PDB file of C-alpha atoms in Angstrom:
ATOM      1  CA  ASP A   1     -19.119 -14.574  -3.826  1.00 64.00           C
ATOM      2  CA  ALA A   2     -17.479 -11.917  -1.532  1.00 67.00           C
ATOM      3  CA  LYS A   3     -19.907  -9.559   0.042  1.00 88.00           C
ATOM      4  CA  THR A   4     -19.138  -5.277  -1.297  1.00 93.00           C
ATOM      5  CA  THR A   5     -19.668  -1.888   0.416  1.00 94.00           C
ATOM      6  CA  GLN A   6     -20.338   0.956  -1.411  1.00 96.00           C
ATOM      7  CA  PRO A   7     -21.934   4.307  -0.013  1.00 97.00           C
ATOM      8  CA  THR A   8     -25.813   5.054  -1.299  1.00 95.00           C
ATOM      9  CA  SER A   9     -25.420   8.094  -3.267  1.00 97.00           C
ATOM     10  CA  MET A  10     -22.244  10.682  -4.892  1.00 97.00           C
ATOM     11  CA  ASP A  11     -22.040  14.095  -6.358  1.00 97.00           C
ATOM     12  CA  CYS A  12     -19.687  15.103  -8.663  1.00 96.00           C
ATOM     13  CA  ALA A  13     -19.228  17.759 -10.734  1.00 97.00           C
ATOM     14  CA  GLU A  14     -19.444  17.834 -14.507  1.00 97.00           C
ATOM     15  CA  GLY A  15     -16.017  17.632 -16.097  1.00 96.00           C
ATOM     16  CA  ARG A  16     -14.291  16.485 -12.572  1.00 97.00           C
ATOM     17  CA  ALA A  17     -13.269  13.200 -12.111  1.00 97.00           C
ATOM     18  CA  ALA A  18     -15.630  11.004  -9.912  1.00 98.00           C
ATOM     19  CA  ASN A  19     -14.170   8.195  -8.083  1.00 98.00           C
ATOM     20  CA  LEU A  20     -16.635   5.512  -6.703  1.00 98.00           C
ATOM     21  CA  PRO A  21     -14.824   3.424  -3.815  1.00 98.00           C
ATOM     22  CA  CYS A  22     -16.120  -0.151  -2.520  1.00 97.00           C
ATOM     23  CA  ASN A  23     -14.838  -2.497   0.020  1.00 96.00           C
ATOM     24  CA  HIS A  24     -14.578  -6.165  -0.351  1.00 94.00           C
ATOM     25  CA  SER A  25     -12.648  -7.306   2.397  1.00 93.00           C
ATOM     26  CA  THR A  26     -13.064 -10.693   2.639  1.00 91.00           C
ATOM     27  CA  ILE A  27     -12.605 -11.423  -1.226  1.00 91.00           C
ATOM     28  CA  SER A  28     -10.507 -14.404  -2.381  1.00 88.00           C
ATOM     29  CA  GLY A  29      -7.660 -15.130  -4.528  1.00 87.00           C
ATOM     30  CA  ASN A  30      -9.820 -16.185  -7.526  1.00 87.00           C
ATOM     31  CA  GLU A  31     -12.363 -13.498  -7.557  1.00 90.00           C
ATOM     32  CA  TYR A  32     -12.661 -10.535  -9.921  1.00 92.00           C
ATOM     33  CA  VAL A  33     -14.072  -6.928  -9.122  1.00 95.00           C
ATOM     34  CA  TYR A  34     -16.522  -5.920 -11.885  1.00 94.00           C
ATOM     35  CA  TRP A  35     -18.426  -2.810 -12.242  1.00 96.00           C
ATOM     36  CA  TYR A  36     -21.173  -1.717 -13.534  1.00 96.00           C
ATOM     37  CA  ARG A  37     -23.899   0.818 -14.206  1.00 96.00           C
ATOM     38  CA  GLN A  38     -27.327   1.247 -14.819  1.00 95.00           C
ATOM     39  CA  ILE A  39     -28.977   4.111 -16.200  1.00 94.00           C
ATOM     40  CA  HIS A  40     -32.296   5.015 -15.098  1.00 88.00           C
ATOM     41  CA  SER A  41     -34.738   2.125 -16.754  1.00 82.00           C
ATOM     42  CA  GLN A  42     -31.640   0.833 -19.311  1.00 91.00           C
ATOM     43  CA  GLY A  43     -29.822  -2.793 -18.995  1.00 94.00           C
ATOM     44  CA  PRO A  44     -27.117  -2.714 -16.704  1.00 95.00           C
ATOM     45  CA  GLN A  45     -23.659  -1.331 -18.955  1.00 95.00           C
ATOM     46  CA  TYR A  46     -19.997  -3.349 -17.987  1.00 95.00           C
ATOM     47  CA  ILE A  47     -17.666  -0.543 -16.980  1.00 97.00           C
ATOM     48  CA  ILE A  48     -14.597  -2.453 -16.851  1.00 96.00           C
ATOM     49  CA  HIS A  49     -13.005  -5.355 -14.039  1.00 95.00           C
ATOM     50  CA  GLY A  50      -9.254  -6.600 -12.635  1.00 95.00           C
ATOM     51  CA  LEU A  51      -8.307  -9.292 -10.540  1.00 94.00           C
ATOM     52  CA  LYS A  52      -5.454  -7.575  -8.663  1.00 92.00           C
ATOM     53  CA  ASN A  53      -3.896  -5.147 -11.111  1.00 88.00           C
ATOM     54  CA  ASN A  54      -4.989  -2.027 -11.910  1.00 94.00           C
ATOM     55  CA  GLU A  55      -7.048  -1.152 -15.186  1.00 96.00           C
ATOM     56  CA  THR A  56      -8.092   1.179 -17.575  1.00 97.00           C
ATOM     57  CA  ASN A  57     -10.262   1.224 -20.392  1.00 96.00           C
ATOM     58  CA  GLU A  58     -11.727   3.733 -22.949  1.00 95.00           C
ATOM     59  CA  MET A  59     -14.793   4.231 -20.093  1.00 94.00           C
ATOM     60  CA  ALA A  60     -12.996   4.105 -17.007  1.00 97.00           C
ATOM     61  CA  SER A  61      -9.818   3.259 -14.638  1.00 98.00           C
ATOM     62  CA  LEU A  62      -9.986   0.591 -11.853  1.00 98.00           C
ATOM     63  CA  ILE A  63      -7.697   1.065  -9.238  1.00 97.00           C
ATOM     64  CA  ILE A  64      -7.385  -2.190  -6.693  1.00 96.00           C
ATOM     65  CA  THR A  65      -5.064  -1.787  -3.105  1.00 96.00           C
ATOM     66  CA  GLU A  66      -2.563  -4.393  -2.829  1.00 94.00           C
ATOM     67  CA  ASP A  67      -4.130  -6.270  -0.211  1.00 94.00           C
ATOM     68  CA  ARG A  68      -7.769  -6.542  -2.336  1.00 95.00           C
ATOM     69  CA  LYS A  69      -9.451  -5.461  -0.013  1.00 95.00           C
ATOM     70  CA  SER A  70     -11.006  -2.453  -1.748  1.00 96.00           C
ATOM     71  CA  SER A  71     -11.138  -0.969  -4.901  1.00 97.00           C
ATOM     72  CA  THR A  72     -12.049   2.668  -6.911  1.00 98.00           C
ATOM     73  CA  LEU A  73     -13.803   3.061  -9.652  1.00 98.00           C
ATOM     74  CA  ILE A  74     -12.271   6.758 -11.778  1.00 98.00           C
ATOM     75  CA  LEU A  75     -14.738   8.149 -14.243  1.00 97.00           C
ATOM     76  CA  PRO A  76     -11.584  10.807 -15.076  1.00 96.00           C
ATOM     77  CA  HIS A  77     -14.016  13.632 -16.647  1.00 95.00           C
ATOM     78  CA  ALA A  78     -17.887  12.630 -15.473  1.00 96.00           C
ATOM     79  CA  THR A  79     -20.673  13.808 -17.846  1.00 97.00           C
ATOM     80  CA  LEU A  80     -24.192  14.535 -17.323  1.00 97.00           C
ATOM     81  CA  ARG A  81     -24.708  11.442 -18.712  1.00 95.00           C
ATOM     82  CA  ASP A  82     -22.585   9.859 -15.886  1.00 97.00           C
ATOM     83  CA  THR A  83     -25.548   9.897 -13.498  1.00 97.00           C
ATOM     84  CA  ALA A  84     -26.420   6.466 -12.614  1.00 97.00           C
ATOM     85  CA  VAL A  85     -26.320   3.564 -10.056  1.00 95.00           C
ATOM     86  CA  TYR A  86     -22.898   1.905 -10.461  1.00 97.00           C
ATOM     87  CA  TYR A  87     -22.224  -1.384  -9.043  1.00 95.00           C
ATOM     88  CA  CYS A  88     -19.091  -2.948  -7.481  1.00 96.00           C
ATOM     89  CA  ILE A  89     -19.396  -7.037  -7.803  1.00 93.00           C
ATOM     90  CA  VAL A  90     -16.713  -9.783  -6.873  1.00 91.00           C
ATOM     91  CA  ARG A  91     -16.988 -12.779  -8.383  1.00 88.00           C
ATOM     92  CA  VAL A  92     -15.365 -16.064  -9.359  1.00 83.00           C
ATOM     93  CA  ARG A  93     -14.811 -16.232 -12.920  1.00 76.00           C
ATOM     94  CA  GLY A  94     -14.997 -19.537 -14.286  1.00 71.00           C
ATOM     95  CA  GLY A  95     -16.595 -22.974 -13.152  1.00 67.00           C
ATOM     96  CA  SER A  96     -20.180 -22.866 -12.557  1.00 70.00           C
ATOM     97  CA  ASN A  97     -20.231 -19.439 -11.454  1.00 71.00           C
ATOM     98  CA  TYR A  98     -23.589 -18.735 -13.946  1.00 76.00           C
ATOM     99  CA  LYS A  99     -25.347 -14.983 -11.669  1.00 77.00           C
ATOM    100  CA  LEU A 100     -24.307 -12.236 -11.760  1.00 82.00           C
ATOM    101  CA  THR A 101     -25.020 -10.247  -7.705  1.00 84.00           C
ATOM    102  CA  PHE A 102     -25.978  -6.704  -8.009  1.00 86.00           C
ATOM    103  CA  GLY A 103     -26.273  -5.056  -4.327  1.00 86.00           C
ATOM    104  CA  LYS A 104     -27.953  -1.836  -4.147  1.00 87.00           C
ATOM    105  CA  GLY A 105     -24.856  -0.099  -5.684  1.00 93.00           C
ATOM    106  CA  THR A 106     -23.849   3.848  -5.900  1.00 96.00           C
ATOM    107  CA  LEU A 107     -25.785   6.401  -7.416  1.00 96.00           C
ATOM    108  CA  LEU A 108     -23.621   8.874  -8.779  1.00 98.00           C
ATOM    109  CA  THR A 109     -25.278  12.103  -9.476  1.00 98.00           C
ATOM    110  CA  VAL A 110     -23.074  14.070 -11.785  1.00 97.00           C
ATOM    111  CA  ASN A 111     -24.583  18.170 -11.634  1.00 96.00           C
ATOM    112  CA  PRO A 112     -23.882  20.709 -14.346  1.00 95.00           C
TER     113      PRO A 112
ATOM    114  CA  ASN B   1     -22.994  -4.882 -33.767  1.00 71.00           C
ATOM    115  CA  ALA B   2     -26.279  -4.236 -31.999  1.00 79.00           C
ATOM    116  CA  GLY B   3     -25.108  -6.621 -29.169  1.00 94.00           C
ATOM    117  CA  VAL B   4     -28.126  -7.661 -26.860  1.00 97.00           C
ATOM    118  CA  THR B   5     -31.657  -6.900 -28.562  1.00 97.00           C
ATOM    119  CA  GLN B   6     -35.121  -7.460 -26.685  1.00 97.00           C
ATOM    120  CA  THR B   7     -38.406  -7.330 -27.491  1.00 97.00           C
ATOM    121  CA  PRO B   8     -40.748  -5.686 -27.171  1.00 96.00           C
ATOM    122  CA  LYS B   9     -40.226  -2.882 -25.042  1.00 95.00           C
ATOM    123  CA  PHE B  10     -42.983  -2.781 -23.420  1.00 96.00           C
ATOM    124  CA  ARG B  11     -46.738  -5.570 -22.600  1.00 96.00           C
ATOM    125  CA  VAL B  12     -49.387  -5.570 -20.518  1.00 97.00           C
ATOM    126  CA  LEU B  13     -50.635  -8.585 -19.812  1.00 96.00           C
ATOM    127  CA  LYS B  14     -54.012  -9.260 -18.370  1.00 97.00           C
ATOM    128  CA  THR B  15     -53.911 -12.566 -15.510  1.00 97.00           C
ATOM    129  CA  GLY B  16     -54.321 -15.894 -17.149  1.00 97.00           C
ATOM    130  CA  GLN B  17     -52.509 -14.391 -20.570  1.00 97.00           C
ATOM    131  CA  SER B  18     -49.130 -15.729 -21.750  1.00 96.00           C
ATOM    132  CA  MET B  19     -46.976 -14.177 -23.534  1.00 95.00           C
ATOM    133  CA  THR B  20     -43.519 -14.572 -24.814  1.00 97.00           C
ATOM    134  CA  LEU B  21     -40.398 -12.750 -24.381  1.00 97.00           C
ATOM    135  CA  LEU B  22     -37.668 -12.685 -27.112  1.00 97.00           C
ATOM    136  CA  CYS B  23     -33.976 -11.971 -26.878  1.00 98.00           C
ATOM    137  CA  ALA B  24     -31.311 -11.842 -29.570  1.00 98.00           C
ATOM    138  CA  GLN B  25     -27.531 -11.717 -29.608  1.00 97.00           C
ATOM    139  CA  ASP B  26     -25.003 -10.975 -32.263  1.00 96.00           C
ATOM    140  CA  MET B  27     -22.175 -11.703 -29.724  1.00 95.00           C
ATOM    141  CA  ASN B  28     -21.727 -15.600 -30.932  1.00 95.00           C
ATOM    142  CA  HIS B  29     -22.234 -15.959 -27.293  1.00 95.00           C
ATOM    143  CA  GLU B  30     -22.662 -19.508 -25.617  1.00 94.00           C
ATOM    144  CA  TYR B  31     -24.067 -18.358 -22.220  1.00 94.00           C
ATOM    145  CA  MET B  32     -27.894 -16.403 -22.218  1.00 96.00           C
ATOM    146  CA  TYR B  33     -29.304 -15.153 -19.124  1.00 96.00           C
ATOM    147  CA  TRP B  34     -33.246 -14.122 -17.695  1.00 97.00           C
ATOM    148  CA  TYR B  35     -33.230 -11.646 -15.102  1.00 96.00           C
ATOM    149  CA  ARG B  36     -35.843  -9.482 -13.848  1.00 96.00           C
ATOM    150  CA  GLN B  37     -35.710  -6.853 -11.669  1.00 94.00           C
ATOM    151  CA  ASP B  38     -38.187  -5.542  -8.757  1.00 92.00           C
ATOM    152  CA  PRO B  39     -37.736  -2.689  -6.874  1.00 84.00           C
ATOM    153  CA  GLY B  40     -35.601  -2.808  -3.863  1.00 76.00           C
ATOM    154  CA  MET B  41     -34.479  -6.557  -4.609  1.00 77.00           C
ATOM    155  CA  GLY B  42     -31.661  -5.868  -7.046  1.00 82.00           C
ATOM    156  CA  LEU B  43     -31.747  -8.413 -10.296  1.00 89.00           C
ATOM    157  CA  ARG B  44     -32.473 -11.777  -9.832  1.00 91.00           C
ATOM    158  CA  LEU B  45     -31.497 -14.950 -12.488  1.00 93.00           C
ATOM    159  CA  ILE B  46     -34.538 -16.825 -13.484  1.00 96.00           C
ATOM    160  CA  HIS B  47     -32.915 -18.983 -16.284  1.00 96.00           C
ATOM    161  CA  TYR B  48     -29.998 -19.706 -18.149  1.00 95.00           C
ATOM    162  CA  SER B  49     -28.086 -21.114 -21.255  1.00 95.00           C
ATOM    163  CA  VAL B  50     -24.660 -22.949 -21.661  1.00 93.00           C
ATOM    164  CA  GLY B  51     -25.427 -23.473 -24.976  1.00 93.00           C
ATOM    165  CA  GLU B  52     -27.521 -24.077 -28.011  1.00 94.00           C
ATOM    166  CA  GLY B  53     -30.695 -26.631 -26.869  1.00 94.00           C
ATOM    167  CA  THR B  54     -29.557 -26.175 -23.093  1.00 94.00           C
ATOM    168  CA  THR B  55     -31.374 -24.576 -20.479  1.00 95.00           C
ATOM    169  CA  ALA B  56     -31.051 -24.403 -16.331  1.00 94.00           C
ATOM    170  CA  LYS B  57     -32.804 -23.404 -13.644  1.00 94.00           C
ATOM    171  CA  GLY B  58     -31.709 -20.041 -11.835  1.00 93.00           C
ATOM    172  CA  GLU B  59     -32.844 -18.546  -8.308  1.00 91.00           C
ATOM    173  CA  VAL B  60     -36.369 -17.429  -9.359  1.00 94.00           C
ATOM    174  CA  PRO B  61     -37.505 -19.920 -12.886  1.00 96.00           C
ATOM    175  CA  ASP B  62     -41.413 -20.489 -11.571  1.00 96.00           C
ATOM    176  CA  GLY B  63     -43.698 -19.648 -13.609  1.00 96.00           C
ATOM    177  CA  TYR B  64     -41.505 -18.933 -16.277  1.00 97.00           C
ATOM    178  CA  ASN B  65     -40.422 -21.239 -19.482  1.00 96.00           C
ATOM    179  CA  VAL B  66     -37.348 -20.906 -21.425  1.00 97.00           C
ATOM    180  CA  SER B  67     -36.010 -22.287 -24.491  1.00 97.00           C
ATOM    181  CA  ARG B  68     -32.967 -22.016 -26.352  1.00 97.00           C
ATOM    182  CA  LEU B  69     -33.082 -23.353 -29.991  1.00 95.00           C
ATOM    183  CA  LYS B  70     -30.638 -21.171 -31.486  1.00 95.00           C
ATOM    184  CA  LYS B  71     -27.602 -20.184 -30.688  1.00 96.00           C
ATOM    185  CA  GLN B  72     -27.885 -16.467 -30.933  1.00 97.00           C
ATOM    186  CA  ASN B  73     -32.011 -16.687 -29.157  1.00 97.00           C
ATOM    187  CA  PHE B  74     -33.430 -16.895 -25.787  1.00 98.00           C
ATOM    188  CA  LEU B  75     -37.074 -17.135 -25.141  1.00 98.00           C
ATOM    189  CA  LEU B  76     -38.690 -16.988 -21.749  1.00 98.00           C
ATOM    190  CA  GLY B  77     -42.150 -17.790 -21.808  1.00 97.00           C
ATOM    191  CA  LEU B  78     -45.064 -16.687 -19.218  1.00 96.00           C
ATOM    192  CA  GLU B  79     -47.577 -19.580 -19.846  1.00 91.00           C
ATOM    193  CA  SER B  80     -50.219 -18.133 -17.224  1.00 95.00           C
ATOM    194  CA  ALA B  81     -49.133 -14.534 -16.574  1.00 96.00           C
ATOM    195  CA  ALA B  82     -49.873 -13.233 -12.230  1.00 96.00           C
ATOM    196  CA  PRO B  83     -49.350  -9.656 -11.168  1.00 96.00           C
ATOM    197  CA  SER B  84     -46.708 -10.885  -9.271  1.00 96.00           C
ATOM    198  CA  GLN B  85     -44.524 -11.067 -12.368  1.00 97.00           C
ATOM    199  CA  THR B  86     -44.574  -7.605 -12.999  1.00 97.00           C
ATOM    200  CA  SER B  87     -41.342  -6.158 -13.378  1.00 96.00           C
ATOM    201  CA  VAL B  88     -38.583  -5.639 -15.748  1.00 96.00           C
ATOM    202  CA  TYR B  89     -36.984  -8.327 -17.381  1.00 97.00           C
ATOM    203  CA  PHE B  90     -32.962  -8.157 -18.998  1.00 97.00           C
ATOM    204  CA  CYS B  91     -31.644 -10.791 -21.121  1.00 97.00           C
ATOM    205  CA  ALA B  92     -27.632 -11.376 -21.018  1.00 96.00           C
ATOM    206  CA  SER B  93     -25.118 -13.042 -22.764  1.00 96.00           C
ATOM    207  CA  SER B  94     -21.745 -13.690 -22.238  1.00 93.00           C
ATOM    208  CA  ARG B  95     -18.573 -15.732 -23.886  1.00 91.00           C
ATOM    209  CA  SER B  96     -18.277 -18.014 -20.529  1.00 84.00           C
ATOM    210  CA  THR B  97     -18.894 -17.390 -17.302  1.00 76.00           C
ATOM    211  CA  ASP B  98     -17.160 -14.345 -17.992  1.00 81.00           C
ATOM    212  CA  THR B  99     -18.200 -10.621 -18.632  1.00 90.00           C
ATOM    213  CA  GLN B 100     -22.036 -10.693 -19.102  1.00 93.00           C
ATOM    214  CA  TYR B 101     -23.598  -8.151 -21.508  1.00 95.00           C
ATOM    215  CA  PHE B 102     -27.096  -6.958 -21.261  1.00 96.00           C
ATOM    216  CA  GLY B 103     -29.902  -5.922 -22.989  1.00 97.00           C
ATOM    217  CA  PRO B 104     -32.169  -2.692 -22.419  1.00 96.00           C
ATOM    218  CA  GLY B 105     -35.189  -4.646 -21.392  1.00 96.00           C
ATOM    219  CA  THR B 106     -38.755  -5.190 -21.538  1.00 97.00           C
ATOM    220  CA  ARG B 107     -41.348  -3.887 -18.727  1.00 96.00           C
ATOM    221  CA  LEU B 108     -43.977  -6.097 -18.235  1.00 97.00           C
ATOM    222  CA  THR B 109     -47.046  -5.381 -15.819  1.00 96.00           C
ATOM    223  CA  VAL B 110     -49.758  -7.903 -15.334  1.00 97.00           C
ATOM    224  CA  LEU B 111     -52.979  -6.268 -14.193  1.00 96.00           C
TER     225      LEU B 111
END
């Protein structure tokens, strides 16, 4: 799986959009970008994933650059409950790739 | 739809004791996984299963055994607990090698 680089921490004001960047310059053509988050003491929670097109669901939007070397997770209206560590993971779907490799992630703190 | 559930939520063991952690999923997923999470180490895969009756070793399988007798359940056993097994254990499941969905975790302390 390709290596990812994320900022260690970020702050966001409640109600504002939170934009979390991720660099994955060595991503290969068959690797997807996944985002998970982990709220303190809870299990990791799946947020969204994509290959090359921008994706949106009820939780967030994922913007992937045209060269696929970086992406941004957008939480459109952050709330205090969105305070968590956010993990960007690049991995191949299918085959025998069973493992999810979590790096250190970005600690997002949403402030009132 | 409860998703992935884990039992128990907390447990304290003495060195040498045994215990079993239970993971259950109601999403009819074929694949199930056990991870452990330690401070500064991220999640590490212990064992996984690609279907009922199958199990396989992950990154850190030593000291653990697993069983998948029913599709919806994946059991993680510690035969002789050691302090190094103090950790938070997470179970996950997936339809294939796709999106994994995690349980709430079991916090285990071995004294």
